């Protein structure tokens, strides 16, 4: 039975108790560990990665102080996302391959708003930077 997205463990260490979540465009899974067998074009909507308290401190420091993305250390097996095949099984119908450009545009626009807002919360700033860097690394976002 299809149940949709569920909470996942920390994508860095596997700890079940998490304190922060980042939502990323589907293409970003290609930057994560163990992503080879995943067809990112079949992901419907955003990809969510979660972090435990100690790893969230490390991620915040990496992004805010060192300007580094944590994605290469994140295990995609711990990411939360919906695949097109799940919906097809639920609906007994074949869907077209999802067009990821709208999701990418929406996440980039959200990132731009957050990065220009002086009152944005730190989690949102970290997410905005990681989204922007991921899409820049993949040649999608303007640098």
PDB file of C-alpha atoms in Angstrom:
ATOM      1  CA  UNK A   1       0.000   0.000   0.000  1.00  0.00           C
ATOM      2  CA  UNK A   2       1.342   3.437  -0.955  1.00  0.00           C
ATOM      3  CA  UNK A   3       1.749   5.768   2.021  1.00  0.00           C
ATOM      4  CA  UNK A   4       3.593   8.743   0.520  1.00  0.00           C
ATOM      5  CA  UNK A   5       6.639  10.493   1.931  1.00  0.00           C
ATOM      6  CA  UNK A   6       7.693   9.510   5.405  1.00  0.00           C
ATOM      7  CA  UNK A   7      10.151  10.949   7.875  1.00  0.00           C
ATOM      8  CA  UNK A   8      13.609   9.596   7.262  1.00  0.00           C
ATOM      9  CA  UNK A   9      16.709   9.328   9.443  1.00  0.00           C
ATOM     10  CA  UNK A  10      19.647  11.730   9.330  1.00  0.00           C
ATOM     11  CA  UNK A  11      21.150  11.533   5.845  1.00  0.00           C
ATOM     12  CA  UNK A  12      24.669  11.747   7.271  1.00  0.00           C
ATOM     13  CA  UNK A  13      24.680   9.292  10.167  1.00  0.00           C
ATOM     14  CA  UNK A  14      21.359   7.425  10.071  1.00  0.00           C
ATOM     15  CA  UNK A  15      20.184   8.677  13.497  1.00  0.00           C
ATOM     16  CA  UNK A  16      16.375   8.355  13.726  1.00  0.00           C
ATOM     17  CA  UNK A  17      15.775  11.543  15.758  1.00  0.00           C
ATOM     18  CA  UNK A  18      16.100  14.532  13.426  1.00  0.00           C
ATOM     19  CA  UNK A  19      15.795  18.270  14.038  1.00  0.00           C
ATOM     20  CA  UNK A  20      16.076  19.848  10.571  1.00  0.00           C
ATOM     21  CA  UNK A  21      14.904  19.164   7.038  1.00  0.00           C
ATOM     22  CA  UNK A  22      16.047  20.599   3.726  1.00  0.00           C
ATOM     23  CA  UNK A  23      13.892  20.406   0.590  1.00  0.00           C
ATOM     24  CA  UNK A  24      15.854  20.099  -2.646  1.00  0.00           C
ATOM     25  CA  UNK A  25      15.119  19.845  -6.355  1.00  0.00           C
ATOM     26  CA  UNK A  26      15.093  16.257  -7.679  1.00  0.00           C
ATOM     27  CA  UNK A  27      18.231  16.748  -9.775  1.00  0.00           C
ATOM     28  CA  UNK A  28      20.206  17.335  -6.548  1.00  0.00           C
ATOM     29  CA  UNK A  29      20.103  13.612  -5.726  1.00  0.00           C
ATOM     30  CA  UNK A  30      22.814  13.116  -8.351  1.00  0.00           C
ATOM     31  CA  UNK A  31      25.206  14.986  -6.030  1.00  0.00           C
ATOM     32  CA  UNK A  32      24.547  12.606  -3.133  1.00  0.00           C
ATOM     33  CA  UNK A  33      26.230   9.319  -2.207  1.00  0.00           C
ATOM     34  CA  UNK A  34      24.715   6.119  -3.657  1.00  0.00           C
ATOM     35  CA  UNK A  35      22.582   7.994  -6.191  1.00  0.00           C
ATOM     36  CA  UNK A  36      23.628   5.914  -9.200  1.00  0.00           C
ATOM     37  CA  UNK A  37      20.556   3.668  -9.431  1.00  0.00           C
ATOM     38  CA  UNK A  38      18.028   6.499  -8.920  1.00  0.00           C
ATOM     39  CA  UNK A  39      16.441   8.049 -12.000  1.00  0.00           C
ATOM     40  CA  UNK A  40      16.063  11.639 -10.782  1.00  0.00           C
ATOM     41  CA  UNK A  41      13.711  12.417 -13.667  1.00  0.00           C
ATOM     42  CA  UNK A  42      11.182   9.988 -12.152  1.00  0.00           C
ATOM     43  CA  UNK A  43      11.061  11.864  -8.837  1.00  0.00           C
ATOM     44  CA  UNK A  44       7.788  13.699  -8.338  1.00  0.00           C
ATOM     45  CA  UNK A  45       8.162  16.953  -6.371  1.00  0.00           C
ATOM     46  CA  UNK A  46      10.926  17.804  -3.950  1.00  0.00           C
ATOM     47  CA  UNK A  47      13.520  15.635  -2.258  1.00  0.00           C
ATOM     48  CA  UNK A  48      13.764  16.035   1.521  1.00  0.00           C
ATOM     49  CA  UNK A  49      16.856  15.281   3.555  1.00  0.00           C
ATOM     50  CA  UNK A  50      16.894  15.293   7.345  1.00  0.00           C
ATOM     51  CA  UNK A  51      19.617  15.941   9.913  1.00  0.00           C
ATOM     52  CA  UNK A  52      20.095  14.999  13.567  1.00  0.00           C
ATOM     53  CA  UNK A  53      21.029  17.736  16.064  1.00  0.00           C
ATOM     54  CA  UNK A  54      24.802  17.211  16.015  1.00  0.00           C
ATOM     55  CA  UNK A  55      25.006  16.867  12.245  1.00  0.00           C
ATOM     56  CA  UNK A  56      22.775  19.927  11.783  1.00  0.00           C
ATOM     57  CA  UNK A  57      25.352  21.991  13.720  1.00  0.00           C
ATOM     58  CA  UNK A  58      28.075  20.671  11.400  1.00  0.00           C
ATOM     59  CA  UNK A  59      25.997  21.376   8.275  1.00  0.00           C
ATOM     60  CA  UNK A  60      25.181  24.893   9.448  1.00  0.00           C
ATOM     61  CA  UNK A  61      28.877  25.553  10.072  1.00  0.00           C
ATOM     62  CA  UNK A  62      29.893  24.067   6.686  1.00  0.00           C
ATOM     63  CA  UNK A  63      27.360  26.140   4.770  1.00  0.00           C
ATOM     64  CA  UNK A  64      27.481  29.401   6.734  1.00  0.00           C
ATOM     65  CA  UNK A  65      31.149  29.660   7.639  1.00  0.00           C
ATOM     66  CA  UNK A  66      33.012  27.553   5.088  1.00  0.00           C
ATOM     67  CA  UNK A  67      30.759  27.951   2.037  1.00  0.00           C
ATOM     68  CA  UNK A  68      30.591  24.193   1.420  1.00  0.00           C
ATOM     69  CA  UNK A  69      27.631  22.021   0.476  1.00  0.00           C
ATOM     70  CA  UNK A  70      26.955  18.890   2.554  1.00  0.00           C
ATOM     71  CA  UNK A  71      25.304  16.980  -0.291  1.00  0.00           C
ATOM     72  CA  UNK A  72      28.313  14.876  -1.281  1.00  0.00           C
ATOM     73  CA  UNK A  73      28.312  13.376   2.235  1.00  0.00           C
ATOM     74  CA  UNK A  74      24.540  12.736   2.358  1.00  0.00           C
ATOM     75  CA  UNK A  75      23.327   9.204   1.677  1.00  0.00           C
ATOM     76  CA  UNK A  76      20.457   9.295  -0.822  1.00  0.00           C
ATOM     77  CA  UNK A  77      19.097   6.091   0.753  1.00  0.00           C
ATOM     78  CA  UNK A  78      18.000   8.249   3.695  1.00  0.00           C
ATOM     79  CA  UNK A  79      16.338  10.905   1.527  1.00  0.00           C
ATOM     80  CA  UNK A  80      12.565  11.186   1.287  1.00  0.00           C
ATOM     81  CA  UNK A  81      10.981  11.474  -2.162  1.00  0.00           C
ATOM     82  CA  UNK A  82       8.134  10.130  -4.261  1.00  0.00           C
ATOM     83  CA  UNK A  83       8.760   8.236  -7.468  1.00  0.00           C
ATOM     84  CA  UNK A  84       6.509   8.363 -10.502  1.00  0.00           C
ATOM     85  CA  UNK A  85       6.105   4.572 -10.371  1.00  0.00           C
ATOM     86  CA  UNK A  86       4.569   4.836  -6.885  1.00  0.00           C
ATOM     87  CA  UNK A  87       1.830   7.079  -8.259  1.00  0.00           C
ATOM     88  CA  UNK A  88       1.332   4.791 -11.253  1.00  0.00           C
ATOM     89  CA  UNK A  89       0.851   1.816  -8.944  1.00  0.00           C
ATOM     90  CA  UNK A  90      -1.627   3.779  -6.835  1.00  0.00           C
ATOM     91  CA  UNK A  91      -3.635   5.096  -9.797  1.00  0.00           C
ATOM     92  CA  UNK A  92      -3.207   2.138 -12.166  1.00  0.00           C
ATOM     93  CA  UNK A  93      -2.276   4.618 -14.885  1.00  0.00           C
ATOM     94  CA  UNK A  94       0.932   5.608 -16.647  1.00  0.00           C
ATOM     95  CA  UNK A  95       2.025   9.209 -16.220  1.00  0.00           C
ATOM     96  CA  UNK A  96       4.344  11.279 -18.365  1.00  0.00           C
ATOM     97  CA  UNK A  97       7.882  11.903 -17.146  1.00  0.00           C
ATOM     98  CA  UNK A  98       7.698  14.823 -14.695  1.00  0.00           C
ATOM     99  CA  UNK A  99       9.010  18.191 -15.871  1.00  0.00           C
ATOM    100  CA  UNK A 100      11.428  19.253 -13.146  1.00  0.00           C
ATOM    101  CA  UNK A 101      11.999  22.790 -14.436  1.00  0.00           C
ATOM    102  CA  UNK A 102       9.020  24.250 -12.555  1.00  0.00           C
ATOM    103  CA  UNK A 103      10.181  22.721  -9.257  1.00  0.00           C
ATOM    104  CA  UNK A 104      13.698  24.018  -9.884  1.00  0.00           C
ATOM    105  CA  UNK A 105      12.416  27.512 -10.767  1.00  0.00           C
ATOM    106  CA  UNK A 106      10.198  27.620  -7.678  1.00  0.00           C
ATOM    107  CA  UNK A 107      13.004  26.519  -5.343  1.00  0.00           C
ATOM    108  CA  UNK A 108      15.431  29.021  -6.912  1.00  0.00           C
ATOM    109  CA  UNK A 109      12.916  31.862  -6.518  1.00  0.00           C
ATOM    110  CA  UNK A 110      12.337  30.850  -2.889  1.00  0.00           C
ATOM    111  CA  UNK A 111      16.120  30.766  -2.348  1.00  0.00           C
ATOM    112  CA  UNK A 112      16.507  34.251  -3.839  1.00  0.00           C
ATOM    113  CA  UNK A 113      13.796  35.633  -1.515  1.00  0.00           C
ATOM    114  CA  UNK A 114      15.393  34.036   1.548  1.00  0.00           C
ATOM    115  CA  UNK A 115      18.911  35.202   0.688  1.00  0.00           C
ATOM    116  CA  UNK A 116      17.747  38.824   0.327  1.00  0.00           C
ATOM    117  CA  UNK A 117      15.707  38.740   3.569  1.00  0.00           C
ATOM    118  CA  UNK A 118      17.778  39.982   6.504  1.00  0.00           C
ATOM    119  CA  UNK A 119      15.317  38.394   8.954  1.00  0.00           C
ATOM    120  CA  UNK A 120      15.335  34.884   7.433  1.00  0.00           C
ATOM    121  CA  UNK A 121      15.823  32.027   9.870  1.00  0.00           C
ATOM    122  CA  UNK A 122      19.150  30.218   9.707  1.00  0.00           C
ATOM    123  CA  UNK A 123      17.610  26.913   8.513  1.00  0.00           C
ATOM    124  CA  UNK A 124      16.033  28.699   5.543  1.00  0.00           C
ATOM    125  CA  UNK A 125      19.331  30.390   4.676  1.00  0.00           C
ATOM    126  CA  UNK A 126      21.191  27.071   4.782  1.00  0.00           C
ATOM    127  CA  UNK A 127      18.528  25.475   2.567  1.00  0.00           C
ATOM    128  CA  UNK A 128      18.614  28.400   0.119  1.00  0.00           C
ATOM    129  CA  UNK A 129      22.390  28.207  -0.240  1.00  0.00           C
ATOM    130  CA  UNK A 130      22.421  24.422  -0.667  1.00  0.00           C
ATOM    131  CA  UNK A 131      19.666  24.588  -3.325  1.00  0.00           C
ATOM    132  CA  UNK A 132      21.455  27.359  -5.229  1.00  0.00           C
ATOM    133  CA  UNK A 133      24.860  25.639  -5.044  1.00  0.00           C
ATOM    134  CA  UNK A 134      23.405  22.280  -6.118  1.00  0.00           C
ATOM    135  CA  UNK A 135      21.719  23.752  -9.180  1.00  0.00           C
ATOM    136  CA  UNK A 136      24.822  25.803 -10.042  1.00  0.00           C
ATOM    137  CA  UNK A 137      26.987  22.653  -9.787  1.00  0.00           C
ATOM    138  CA  UNK A 138      24.576  20.917 -12.138  1.00  0.00           C
ATOM    139  CA  UNK A 139      24.612  23.798 -14.615  1.00  0.00           C
ATOM    140  CA  UNK A 140      20.971  24.778 -14.045  1.00  0.00           C
ATOM    141  CA  UNK A 141      21.133  27.995 -12.007  1.00  0.00           C
ATOM    142  CA  UNK A 142      22.901  31.202 -12.943  1.00  0.00           C
ATOM    143  CA  UNK A 143      26.062  31.732 -10.878  1.00  0.00           C
TER     144      UNK A 143
END
